[in-house]
Short mmCIF file of C-alpha atoms (C1' of nucleotides) in Angstrom, two decimals:
data_model
loop_
_atom_site.label_atom_id
_atom_site.label_comp_id
_atom_site.label_asym_id
_atom_site.label_seq_id
_atom_site.Cartn_x
_atom_site.Cartn_y
_atom_site.Cartn_z
CA MET A 9 -7.18 63.10 37.87
CA SER A 10 -9.60 65.30 35.99
CA ALA A 11 -13.01 66.26 37.29
CA VAL A 12 -14.73 64.10 34.68
CA ASP A 13 -12.64 61.08 35.69
CA LYS A 14 -13.39 61.72 39.33
CA ALA A 15 -17.12 61.78 38.62
CA PHE A 16 -16.99 58.80 36.25
CA HIS A 17 -15.04 56.51 38.54
CA GLY A 18 -16.86 57.74 41.60
CA LEU A 19 -20.20 56.93 40.08
CA ARG A 20 -18.97 53.62 38.71
CA HIS A 21 -17.64 52.75 42.13
CA MET A 22 -20.98 53.50 43.73
CA ILE A 23 -22.56 51.00 41.37
CA ALA A 24 -19.81 48.38 41.69
CA THR A 25 -20.06 48.39 45.47
CA GLY A 26 -23.80 48.05 45.44
CA ARG A 27 -24.57 51.46 46.90
CA LEU A 28 -26.55 51.96 43.72
CA GLY A 29 -28.29 48.91 42.33
CA PRO A 30 -30.09 48.13 39.07
CA GLY A 31 -33.16 50.30 38.69
CA ASP A 32 -32.15 52.78 41.39
CA ARG A 33 -32.36 56.48 40.77
CA ILE A 34 -29.09 58.26 41.29
CA PRO A 35 -29.04 61.47 43.37
CA PRO A 36 -29.86 64.77 41.63
CA GLU A 37 -27.08 66.50 39.76
CA ALA A 38 -26.53 69.25 42.31
CA GLU A 39 -26.39 66.86 45.25
CA LEU A 40 -24.20 64.26 43.54
CA GLY A 41 -21.89 66.91 42.21
CA GLU A 42 -21.29 68.24 45.67
CA GLU A 43 -20.64 64.77 47.07
CA LEU A 44 -18.13 63.93 44.36
CA GLY A 45 -16.54 67.35 44.49
CA VAL A 46 -17.21 68.35 40.90
CA SER A 47 -19.52 70.89 39.34
CA ARG A 48 -22.51 70.01 37.25
CA GLY A 49 -20.76 70.28 33.89
CA PRO A 50 -18.20 67.49 34.30
CA LEU A 51 -20.70 65.43 36.26
CA ARG A 52 -23.12 65.51 33.36
CA GLU A 53 -20.32 64.46 31.02
CA ALA A 54 -19.51 61.48 33.24
CA VAL A 55 -23.17 60.48 33.37
CA ARG A 56 -23.33 60.64 29.58
CA MET A 57 -20.33 58.35 29.34
CA LEU A 58 -22.01 55.77 31.54
CA ALA A 59 -25.19 56.20 29.53
CA ALA A 60 -23.30 55.53 26.29
CA LEU A 61 -21.97 52.34 27.87
CA GLY A 62 -25.45 51.21 28.84
CA VAL A 63 -24.92 51.51 32.58
CA VAL A 64 -27.29 54.38 33.38
CA GLU A 65 -30.26 55.97 31.64
CA PRO A 66 -31.18 59.65 32.13
CA ARG A 67 -34.88 60.46 31.87
CA HIS A 68 -35.73 64.06 31.23
CA GLY A 69 -37.73 65.52 34.08
CA SER A 70 -37.62 62.37 36.17
CA GLY A 71 -34.07 61.53 37.11
CA THR A 72 -31.19 59.30 36.07
CA TYR A 73 -31.54 55.58 36.69
CA VAL A 74 -29.12 52.69 36.86
CA SER A 75 -29.90 50.18 34.11
CA GLN A 76 -30.78 46.57 34.84
CA LEU A 77 -27.13 45.75 34.14
CA ARG A 78 -28.05 42.72 32.12
CA PRO A 79 -25.25 41.63 29.80
CA GLU A 80 -27.31 42.71 26.80
CA ASP A 81 -27.56 46.23 28.18
CA VAL A 82 -23.80 46.57 28.21
CA ILE A 83 -23.17 44.70 24.96
CA GLY A 84 -25.78 46.76 23.15
CA SER A 85 -23.52 49.78 23.46
CA LEU A 86 -21.29 48.21 20.84
CA SER A 87 -23.95 48.48 18.16
CA LEU A 88 -23.56 52.24 17.99
CA THR A 89 -19.91 52.07 17.07
CA LEU A 90 -19.31 48.69 15.45
CA GLU A 91 -20.47 50.03 12.13
CA LEU A 92 -17.70 52.58 12.15
CA LEU A 93 -15.14 49.82 11.79
CA PRO A 94 -13.40 49.40 8.44
CA LEU A 95 -14.14 46.39 6.28
CA SER A 96 -11.00 44.54 7.28
CA GLY A 97 -12.24 44.48 10.83
CA LEU A 98 -15.59 43.23 9.64
CA LEU A 99 -14.08 40.04 8.27
CA GLU A 100 -12.58 39.33 11.67
CA VAL A 101 -16.01 39.83 13.17
CA TYR A 102 -17.37 37.29 10.71
CA GLU A 103 -14.96 34.68 11.93
CA ILE A 104 -16.20 35.18 15.47
CA ARG A 105 -19.76 35.11 14.32
CA ARG A 106 -19.24 31.87 12.44
CA VAL A 107 -17.92 30.12 15.53
CA LEU A 108 -20.64 31.44 17.80
CA GLU A 109 -23.53 30.84 15.40
CA ALA A 110 -22.39 27.24 15.09
CA HIS A 111 -22.37 26.94 18.86
CA VAL A 112 -25.82 28.42 19.42
CA ALA A 113 -27.22 26.27 16.62
CA ALA A 114 -25.89 23.14 18.27
CA LYS A 115 -27.17 24.17 21.66
CA ALA A 116 -30.52 25.15 20.22
CA ALA A 117 -30.79 21.72 18.62
CA ALA A 118 -30.16 20.12 21.98
CA ARG A 119 -32.65 22.26 23.88
CA ARG A 120 -35.29 23.14 21.34
CA THR A 121 -38.97 23.07 22.20
CA PRO A 122 -41.81 22.36 19.78
CA GLU A 123 -42.70 26.06 19.89
CA THR A 124 -39.22 26.99 18.70
CA VAL A 125 -39.47 24.66 15.74
CA LYS A 126 -42.87 26.02 14.85
CA THR A 127 -41.64 29.61 15.02
CA LEU A 128 -38.62 28.83 12.89
CA TYR A 129 -40.64 27.24 10.10
CA SER A 130 -43.12 30.05 10.23
CA LEU A 131 -40.34 32.59 9.74
CA ILE A 132 -38.89 30.55 6.88
CA GLU A 133 -42.21 30.53 5.08
CA SER A 134 -42.58 34.28 5.49
CA MET A 135 -39.07 34.72 4.17
CA GLU A 136 -39.70 32.61 1.12
CA ALA A 137 -42.94 34.43 0.43
CA THR A 138 -41.75 38.03 0.52
CA GLU A 139 -40.12 39.91 -2.33
CA ASP A 140 -38.99 42.93 -0.35
CA PRO A 141 -35.26 42.68 0.42
CA THR A 142 -35.62 44.83 3.52
CA GLU A 143 -38.36 42.64 4.92
CA ALA A 144 -36.36 39.54 4.07
CA SER A 145 -33.39 40.94 5.95
CA GLU A 146 -35.60 41.67 8.93
CA LEU A 147 -37.03 38.15 8.91
CA ASP A 148 -33.56 36.67 8.53
CA HIS A 149 -32.55 38.57 11.62
CA ARG A 150 -35.53 37.27 13.57
CA PHE A 151 -34.85 33.72 12.43
CA HIS A 152 -31.32 33.75 13.76
CA ALA A 153 -32.41 35.58 16.89
CA GLU A 154 -34.91 32.80 17.55
CA VAL A 155 -32.20 30.18 17.19
CA ALA A 156 -30.00 32.14 19.58
CA ARG A 157 -32.87 32.52 22.03
CA ALA A 158 -33.37 28.76 22.04
CA ALA A 159 -29.75 28.34 23.10
CA GLU A 160 -30.64 30.00 26.41
CA ASN A 161 -27.74 32.38 26.75
CA PRO A 162 -29.02 35.97 26.51
CA THR A 163 -25.52 37.40 26.60
CA LEU A 164 -24.49 35.38 23.60
CA ALA A 165 -27.75 36.14 21.86
CA SER A 166 -27.29 39.88 22.21
CA LEU A 167 -23.66 39.67 21.13
CA LEU A 168 -24.68 37.88 17.95
CA ALA A 169 -27.48 40.37 17.41
CA VAL A 170 -24.94 43.17 17.42
CA PHE A 171 -22.71 41.35 14.96
CA ARG A 172 -25.60 40.63 12.63
CA ALA A 173 -26.74 44.24 12.71
CA ARG A 174 -23.31 45.26 11.50
CA SER A 175 -23.48 42.82 8.61
CA ARG A 176 -26.99 43.78 7.58
CA LYS A 177 -25.86 47.30 6.82
CA TYR A 178 -24.42 46.02 3.57
CA GLN A 179 -27.78 44.94 2.14
CA VAL A 180 -26.35 42.29 -0.17
CA PHE A 181 -29.85 41.21 -1.14
CA THR A 182 -30.41 44.42 -3.04
CA LEU A 183 -27.67 43.58 -5.52
CA PRO A 184 -28.57 42.23 -8.98
CA GLU A 185 -27.52 38.81 -7.76
CA GLY A 186 -29.81 39.26 -4.75
CA PRO A 187 -32.61 36.86 -5.72
CA GLU A 188 -30.20 34.02 -6.32
CA MET A 189 -28.55 34.66 -2.98
CA ARG A 190 -31.94 34.72 -1.36
CA ARG A 191 -32.77 31.25 -2.65
CA LYS A 192 -29.49 29.85 -1.40
CA SER A 193 -30.00 31.55 1.94
CA ASP A 194 -33.52 30.17 2.25
CA ALA A 195 -32.25 26.68 1.53
CA ASP A 196 -29.62 27.11 4.27
CA HIS A 197 -32.31 28.10 6.69
CA ARG A 198 -34.33 24.99 5.94
CA VAL A 199 -31.31 22.78 6.52
CA LEU A 200 -30.62 24.48 9.83
CA ALA A 201 -34.24 24.36 10.97
CA THR A 202 -34.46 20.69 10.07
CA ALA A 203 -31.32 19.86 12.04
CA ILE A 204 -32.75 21.68 15.04
CA ALA A 205 -36.09 19.93 14.64
CA ASP A 206 -34.23 16.60 14.52
CA ARG A 207 -32.29 17.47 17.67
CA ASP A 208 -29.06 16.97 15.78
CA PRO A 209 -26.48 19.38 17.24
CA GLY A 210 -23.70 18.38 14.90
CA ALA A 211 -25.76 18.95 11.78
CA ALA A 212 -27.09 22.21 13.17
CA ALA A 213 -23.60 23.50 13.88
CA GLY A 214 -22.43 22.55 10.43
CA ALA A 215 -25.40 24.18 8.77
CA ALA A 216 -25.01 27.41 10.74
CA GLU A 217 -21.30 27.60 10.06
CA ALA A 218 -21.80 27.00 6.35
CA HIS A 219 -24.50 29.64 6.24
CA VAL A 220 -22.33 32.31 7.82
CA ALA A 221 -19.36 31.30 5.69
CA GLN A 222 -21.52 31.70 2.62
CA THR A 223 -22.54 35.20 3.62
CA GLU A 224 -18.91 35.97 4.30
CA ARG A 225 -17.91 34.83 0.83
CA TRP A 226 -20.57 37.04 -0.72
CA LEU A 227 -19.21 39.98 1.15
CA ARG A 228 -15.66 39.26 0.09
CA ALA A 229 -16.76 38.86 -3.50
CA PHE A 230 -18.85 41.97 -3.84
CA MET A 231 -17.03 44.39 -1.62
CA PRO A 232 -13.75 46.02 -2.60
CA PRO A 233 -10.72 44.00 -1.53
CA VAL A 234 -8.90 45.11 1.57
CA GLU A 235 -6.50 47.83 0.60
CA GLU A 236 -3.06 48.17 2.04
CA THR A 237 -2.96 51.68 3.43
CA ASP A 238 0.63 51.98 2.18
CA GLY A 239 3.24 51.32 4.82
CA GLY A 240 2.40 47.74 5.71
CA PRO A 241 4.67 46.87 8.63
CA GLU A 242 4.06 49.99 10.67
CA ASP A 243 2.06 49.63 13.82
CA ALA A 244 -0.34 52.06 15.47
CA PRO A 245 1.54 55.37 15.73
CA SER A 246 -0.51 55.98 18.87
CA MET B 17 -34.23 65.04 19.01
CA SER B 18 -32.23 66.47 21.86
CA ALA B 19 -29.17 68.65 21.38
CA VAL B 20 -26.91 65.91 22.69
CA ASP B 21 -28.36 63.42 20.22
CA LYS B 22 -27.95 65.89 17.42
CA ALA B 23 -24.30 66.37 18.28
CA PHE B 24 -23.66 62.66 18.87
CA HIS B 25 -25.22 61.45 15.65
CA GLY B 26 -23.86 64.37 13.69
CA LEU B 27 -20.35 63.64 14.80
CA ARG B 28 -20.77 59.93 14.30
CA HIS B 29 -22.08 60.59 10.81
CA MET B 30 -19.06 62.71 9.98
CA ILE B 31 -16.87 59.75 10.90
CA ALA B 32 -19.03 57.14 9.19
CA THR B 33 -19.00 59.05 5.91
CA GLY B 34 -15.27 59.51 5.98
CA ARG B 35 -15.29 63.27 6.44
CA LEU B 36 -13.30 62.55 9.56
CA GLY B 37 -10.89 59.64 9.36
CA PRO B 38 -8.79 57.77 11.93
CA GLY B 39 -6.24 60.07 13.49
CA ASP B 40 -7.89 63.27 12.30
CA ARG B 41 -8.42 66.15 14.67
CA ILE B 42 -12.03 67.23 14.89
CA PRO B 43 -12.87 70.95 14.66
CA PRO B 44 -12.68 73.07 17.84
CA GLU B 45 -15.66 73.04 20.15
CA ALA B 46 -16.92 76.48 19.25
CA GLU B 47 -16.70 75.88 15.52
CA LEU B 48 -18.20 72.38 15.58
CA GLY B 49 -20.93 73.48 17.92
CA GLU B 50 -22.00 76.18 15.53
CA GLU B 51 -21.97 73.80 12.57
CA LEU B 52 -24.08 71.22 14.36
CA GLY B 53 -26.38 73.83 15.85
CA VAL B 54 -25.72 73.05 19.50
CA SER B 55 -23.92 74.92 22.23
CA ARG B 56 -20.70 73.78 23.78
CA GLY B 57 -22.29 71.99 26.74
CA PRO B 58 -24.21 69.29 24.88
CA LEU B 59 -21.43 69.05 22.32
CA ARG B 60 -18.94 68.21 25.01
CA GLU B 61 -21.31 65.58 26.37
CA ALA B 62 -21.60 63.98 22.94
CA VAL B 63 -17.82 63.97 22.55
CA ARG B 64 -17.47 62.27 25.93
CA MET B 65 -19.93 59.59 24.83
CA LEU B 66 -17.86 58.84 21.76
CA ALA B 67 -14.73 58.88 23.90
CA ALA B 68 -16.26 56.33 26.28
CA LEU B 69 -16.98 54.12 23.27
CA GLY B 70 -13.40 54.37 22.06
CA VAL B 71 -14.18 56.36 18.94
CA VAL B 72 -12.51 59.67 19.79
CA GLU B 73 -9.86 60.80 22.23
CA PRO B 74 -9.75 64.34 23.66
CA ARG B 75 -6.30 65.69 24.49
CA HIS B 76 -6.22 68.60 26.87
CA GLY B 77 -4.76 71.67 25.21
CA SER B 78 -4.29 70.04 21.84
CA GLY B 79 -7.62 68.98 20.40
CA THR B 80 -9.90 65.99 20.06
CA TYR B 81 -8.81 63.21 17.72
CA VAL B 82 -10.57 60.32 16.03
CA SER B 83 -9.15 57.01 17.23
CA GLN B 84 -7.59 54.47 14.89
CA LEU B 85 -10.96 52.69 14.88
CA ARG B 86 -9.36 49.29 15.19
CA PRO B 87 -11.75 46.64 16.51
CA GLU B 88 -9.82 46.48 19.75
CA ASP B 89 -10.34 50.20 20.32
CA VAL B 90 -14.09 49.75 20.27
CA ILE B 91 -14.17 46.43 22.11
CA GLY B 92 -11.92 47.76 24.84
CA SER B 93 -14.71 50.05 25.95
CA LEU B 94 -16.47 46.98 27.33
CA SER B 95 -13.80 46.41 29.92
CA LEU B 96 -14.90 49.44 31.91
CA THR B 97 -18.39 48.12 32.41
CA LEU B 98 -18.23 44.34 32.12
CA GLU B 99 -17.16 44.07 35.72
CA LEU B 100 -20.38 45.68 36.83
CA LEU B 101 -22.34 42.66 35.65
CA PRO B 102 -23.80 40.33 38.26
CA LEU B 103 -22.42 36.84 38.67
CA SER B 104 -25.24 35.20 36.75
CA GLY B 105 -24.21 37.13 33.69
CA LEU B 106 -20.63 36.10 34.25
CA LEU B 107 -21.46 32.44 33.78
CA GLU B 108 -22.96 33.24 30.42
CA VAL B 109 -19.79 35.07 29.54
CA TYR B 110 -17.85 31.95 30.46
CA GLU B 111 -19.78 29.87 27.99
CA ILE B 112 -18.84 32.30 25.22
CA ARG B 113 -15.27 32.33 26.37
CA ARG B 114 -15.11 28.55 26.36
CA VAL B 115 -16.22 28.36 22.75
CA LEU B 116 -13.91 31.12 21.58
CA GLU B 117 -10.85 29.95 23.51
CA ALA B 118 -11.29 26.53 21.92
CA HIS B 119 -11.44 28.14 18.51
CA VAL B 120 -8.36 30.31 18.94
CA ALA B 121 -6.45 27.37 20.37
CA ALA B 122 -7.26 25.27 17.31
CA LYS B 123 -6.37 28.07 14.95
CA ALA B 124 -3.18 28.81 16.87
CA ALA B 125 -2.20 25.15 16.56
CA ALA B 126 -2.70 25.35 12.81
CA ARG B 127 -0.73 28.54 12.36
CA ARG B 128 1.82 28.54 15.13
CA THR B 129 5.41 29.59 14.54
CA PRO B 130 8.45 28.30 16.44
CA GLU B 131 8.61 31.66 18.22
CA THR B 132 5.09 31.21 19.54
CA VAL B 133 5.90 27.81 20.97
CA LYS B 134 9.03 29.14 22.56
CA THR B 135 7.16 32.04 24.14
CA LEU B 136 4.44 29.75 25.46
CA TYR B 137 6.85 27.39 27.16
CA SER B 138 8.77 30.30 28.58
CA LEU B 139 5.60 31.69 30.14
CA ILE B 140 4.69 28.27 31.51
CA GLU B 141 8.04 27.96 33.23
CA SER B 142 7.69 31.41 34.76
CA MET B 143 4.22 30.49 35.96
CA GLU B 144 5.37 27.30 37.57
CA ALA B 145 8.26 29.10 39.25
CA THR B 146 6.42 31.96 40.90
CA GLU B 147 4.62 31.85 44.21
CA ASP B 148 2.87 35.18 43.96
CA PRO B 149 -0.79 34.66 42.97
CA THR B 150 -0.98 38.10 41.37
CA GLU B 151 2.05 37.46 39.22
CA ALA B 152 0.69 34.03 38.31
CA SER B 153 -2.56 35.60 37.23
CA GLU B 154 -0.69 38.11 35.11
CA LEU B 155 1.36 35.37 33.46
CA ASP B 156 -1.76 33.31 32.87
CA HIS B 157 -3.24 36.27 31.07
CA ARG B 158 -0.17 36.68 28.91
CA PHE B 159 -0.13 32.99 28.09
CA HIS B 160 -3.67 33.03 26.78
CA ALA B 161 -3.08 36.34 25.02
CA GLU B 162 -0.15 34.77 23.21
CA VAL B 163 -2.32 31.87 22.07
CA ALA B 164 -4.96 34.32 20.86
CA ARG B 165 -2.32 36.38 19.06
CA ALA B 166 -1.13 33.30 17.22
CA ALA B 167 -4.67 32.81 15.91
CA GLU B 168 -4.26 36.02 13.90
CA ASN B 169 -7.56 37.67 14.65
CA PRO B 170 -6.94 40.83 16.70
CA THR B 171 -10.65 41.45 17.16
CA LEU B 172 -11.15 38.05 18.70
CA ALA B 173 -7.99 38.43 20.75
CA SER B 174 -9.15 41.69 22.29
CA LEU B 175 -12.63 40.32 22.94
CA LEU B 176 -11.14 37.41 24.85
CA ALA B 177 -8.81 39.75 26.70
CA VAL B 178 -11.83 41.67 27.96
CA PHE B 179 -13.56 38.49 29.07
CA ARG B 180 -10.46 37.26 30.87
CA ALA B 181 -10.01 40.57 32.65
CA ARG B 182 -13.51 40.20 34.04
CA SER B 183 -12.75 36.73 35.33
CA ARG B 184 -9.45 37.67 36.88
CA LYS B 185 -11.17 40.05 39.24
CA TYR B 186 -12.19 37.09 41.34
CA GLN B 187 -8.62 36.08 42.20
CA VAL B 188 -9.43 32.42 42.81
CA PHE B 189 -5.75 31.65 43.29
CA THR B 190 -5.71 33.55 46.57
CA LEU B 191 -8.12 31.08 48.17
CA PRO B 192 -6.82 28.39 50.55
CA GLU B 193 -7.28 25.89 47.72
CA GLY B 194 -5.26 28.18 45.46
CA PRO B 195 -2.02 26.19 45.26
CA GLU B 196 -3.83 23.03 44.23
CA MET B 197 -5.74 24.94 41.57
CA ARG B 198 -2.50 26.43 40.38
CA ARG B 199 -0.98 22.99 39.79
CA LYS B 200 -4.02 21.84 37.86
CA SER B 201 -3.98 25.02 35.86
CA ASP B 202 -0.29 24.66 35.08
CA ALA B 203 -0.87 21.10 33.89
CA ASP B 204 -3.66 22.35 31.60
CA HIS B 205 -1.31 24.90 30.13
CA ARG B 206 1.28 22.27 29.33
CA VAL B 207 -1.30 20.12 27.59
CA LEU B 208 -2.45 23.07 25.52
CA ALA B 209 1.06 24.22 24.66
CA THR B 210 2.01 20.69 23.63
CA ALA B 211 -1.01 20.39 21.37
CA ILE B 212 -0.10 23.69 19.74
CA ALA B 213 3.52 22.63 19.38
CA ASP B 214 2.32 19.39 17.73
CA ARG B 215 0.10 21.36 15.35
CA ASP B 216 -2.89 19.37 16.56
CA PRO B 217 -5.94 21.69 16.38
CA GLY B 218 -8.37 19.14 17.76
CA ALA B 219 -6.29 18.47 20.85
CA ALA B 220 -5.66 22.18 21.33
CA ALA B 221 -9.36 22.99 21.17
CA GLY B 222 -10.16 20.23 23.64
CA ALA B 223 -7.46 21.35 26.05
CA ALA B 224 -8.55 24.98 25.92
CA GLU B 225 -12.19 24.13 26.42
CA ALA B 226 -11.42 21.87 29.35
CA HIS B 227 -9.22 24.56 30.90
CA VAL B 228 -11.93 27.20 30.75
CA ALA B 229 -14.55 24.74 31.94
CA GLN B 230 -12.36 23.93 34.92
CA THR B 231 -12.06 27.61 35.84
CA GLU B 232 -15.79 27.91 35.45
CA ARG B 233 -16.40 25.04 37.84
CA TRP B 234 -14.13 26.65 40.42
CA LEU B 235 -16.08 29.82 40.19
CA ARG B 236 -19.38 28.02 40.56
CA ALA B 237 -18.07 26.10 43.52
CA PHE B 238 -16.54 28.94 45.48
CA MET B 239 -18.85 31.79 44.68
CA PRO B 240 -22.28 32.14 46.22
CA PRO B 241 -25.02 30.48 44.18
CA VAL B 242 -27.14 32.72 42.03
CA GLU B 243 -29.85 34.17 44.19
CA GLU B 244 -33.37 34.69 43.01
CA THR B 245 -34.04 38.34 43.68
CA ASP B 246 -37.55 37.38 44.84
CA GLY B 247 -40.18 37.87 42.17
CA GLY B 248 -38.86 35.41 39.64
CA PRO B 249 -41.15 35.69 36.62
CA GLU B 250 -41.18 39.45 36.41
CA ASP B 251 -39.42 41.06 33.52
CA ALA B 252 -37.58 44.37 33.31
CA PRO B 253 -40.08 46.98 34.51
CA SER B 254 -38.46 49.35 32.02
"C1'" DC C 6 -66.91 57.55 46.13
"C1'" DG C 7 -64.06 57.59 42.06
"C1'" DG C 8 -62.05 59.50 38.12
"C1'" DC C 9 -60.42 63.60 35.82
"C1'" DC C 10 -57.67 67.63 35.87
"C1'" DG C 11 -54.72 71.41 37.06
"C1'" DG C 12 -50.89 73.17 39.54
"C1'" DG C 13 -46.59 72.98 41.79
"C1'" DA C 14 -42.31 70.81 43.08
"C1'" DG C 15 -38.45 68.22 41.47
"C1'" DT C 16 -35.18 67.09 37.93
"C1'" DC C 17 -32.78 67.03 33.69
"C1'" DA C 18 -31.52 69.99 29.32
"C1'" DT C 19 -29.61 73.90 27.43
"C1'" DC C 20 -27.51 78.40 26.89
"C1'" DT C 21 -24.19 81.99 28.06
"C1'" DG C 22 -20.00 84.04 29.81
"C1'" DA C 23 -15.71 83.80 32.05
"C1'" DT C 24 -11.50 81.76 33.75
"C1'" DG C 25 -7.87 78.25 34.17
"C1'" DA C 26 -4.69 74.63 32.36
"C1'" DC C 27 -2.22 72.53 28.93
"C1'" DT C 28 -0.10 72.01 24.27
"C1'" DT C 29 1.86 73.67 20.26
"C1'" DT C 30 4.01 76.85 17.41
"C1'" DC C 31 6.79 80.48 16.16
"C1'" DG C 32 9.87 84.09 16.59
"C1'" DC C 33 13.59 85.87 19.21
"C1'" DT C 34 18.07 85.51 21.24
"C1'" DG C 35 22.59 83.90 22.04
"C1'" DC D 9 21.64 76.68 14.41
"C1'" DA D 10 19.95 75.47 19.02
"C1'" DG D 11 17.52 76.79 22.91
"C1'" DC D 12 14.05 79.30 25.02
"C1'" DG D 13 10.18 82.06 26.06
"C1'" DA D 14 5.96 84.21 24.85
"C1'" DA D 15 1.60 83.96 22.58
"C1'" DA D 16 -2.11 81.70 20.35
"C1'" DG D 17 -5.14 77.82 20.17
"C1'" DT D 18 -7.77 74.38 22.52
"C1'" DC D 19 -9.87 71.69 26.02
"C1'" DA D 20 -11.41 71.77 31.22
"C1'" DT D 21 -14.05 73.71 34.66
"C1'" DC D 22 -17.01 76.73 37.15
"C1'" DA D 23 -21.18 79.62 37.88
"C1'" DG D 24 -25.80 81.35 37.09
"C1'" DA D 25 -30.10 81.45 34.77
"C1'" DT D 26 -33.83 79.66 32.10
"C1'" DG D 27 -36.58 76.17 29.73
"C1'" DA D 28 -38.76 71.54 29.31
"C1'" DC D 29 -40.49 67.56 31.05
"C1'" DT D 30 -42.25 64.24 34.63
"C1'" DC D 31 -44.50 63.04 38.63
"C1'" DC D 32 -47.45 63.55 42.49
"C1'" DC D 33 -51.00 65.48 45.09
"C1'" DG D 34 -55.04 67.82 46.05
"C1'" DG D 35 -59.27 69.70 44.46
"C1'" DC D 36 -63.19 69.49 41.50
"C1'" DC D 37 -66.83 67.33 39.03
"C1'" DG D 38 -69.74 63.52 37.81
#
DNA sequence: CGGCCGGGAGTCATCTGATGACTTTCGCTG
DNA sequence: CAGCGAAAGTCATCAGATGACTCCCGGCCG
């Protein structure tokens, strides 16, 4: 086992067993390195790995701290790399998103508060009022985030936030057909908000699923088709 | 921007723009460090971060290579940290899993091949035959993985695999009540496999959802209730 | 007495140089 | 032509030194 692995698993074990809890500061590099039997170089590399995964957070001059270990902390690490995936993978992500958006919409409809409804309509009006595609995209994100928040599952909400961030990179609203898409999208939002306001989970799920499916169709239509690399049946050469 | 950030984002950018593609070997440390304007220390830390996220893979003595960038490569990085989450977060994960397992079951029922059905029943028979809880858990995992595979969405399949791995850590089958749970679980599997064999998506979804919900109830029942840390309303002190 | 401010200790960030371990390639030998 | 061994290339690790930043504490001033 390499020195980096020793440090990585050692540190992870200290957190898993509770010796280090959320918010704790881990020992200084020199001290921890001696305890784990590695020098500072590999130890720092292991700490960076855990930082990339959202488990710890180094603060220059202060120390390195264990994160709160909320599900969103760990899931957020995906956002840095999900956009490196090829388009074919993105379509698979859309399928997941469609299922989960439908679920959170239904749950939001069942649990909504008056404040949620008010916020949703407020966001819709802002969306319909703006001309800036970037601002519209931002408001769209907040609208769906609000629906997810109302479903009362922060893990699911942050997972969907990551998926949406990946999709937003494509900026479909800036295309020539953008304004037309915008109007359709706005109409979808009204249908969804109304279903939630009516406490109608079935309608909300249907509206959310249709909305995502629509976005997915736009992406299929305006992005290059998935290309066969060349040797179809081959698997990962590893 | 720190040297590590410069190296991390620089390298990530080289991959995002296609200058480095899946399977490519990245330049040697000395050379890349000079190009990015950082010394070897921070560069190595940045490479380790990308390695932890499943984007690159260093091979001692040979070089560092970009991964295939399949969705499962990136999602797999979650498995190292998901088990650090507290139990409260786990229940939220179960809700996601319930929705997604229902979806893959329905899709598997719609697309199943005779081979899939044969494999599923073969796994069920092995499960019912064994006494070893560890082996049973392994077979259970393979059964659900086969269902997910039949749904033809590798991203979703690997996401569910990560979620299941987190759940398996609890080894509920080793409890005194284990054998009884095992029989219930086996019965669930038969219902699900039959629904898939009958090409009945609705029944398959219902069976899968009920199966996950059952597991979830066992976990709630036999694990300590979620404890309030003490100062309820406080948020992350950041 | 209280708030502001400066200094010092503690900690992470970075650079440099050197050595070891492992893989791959290529030329030599039989 | 096959096998093998040496050499080059590359990552892995260690050590030491310096810089940058944060935090706390004690003194000073109002």
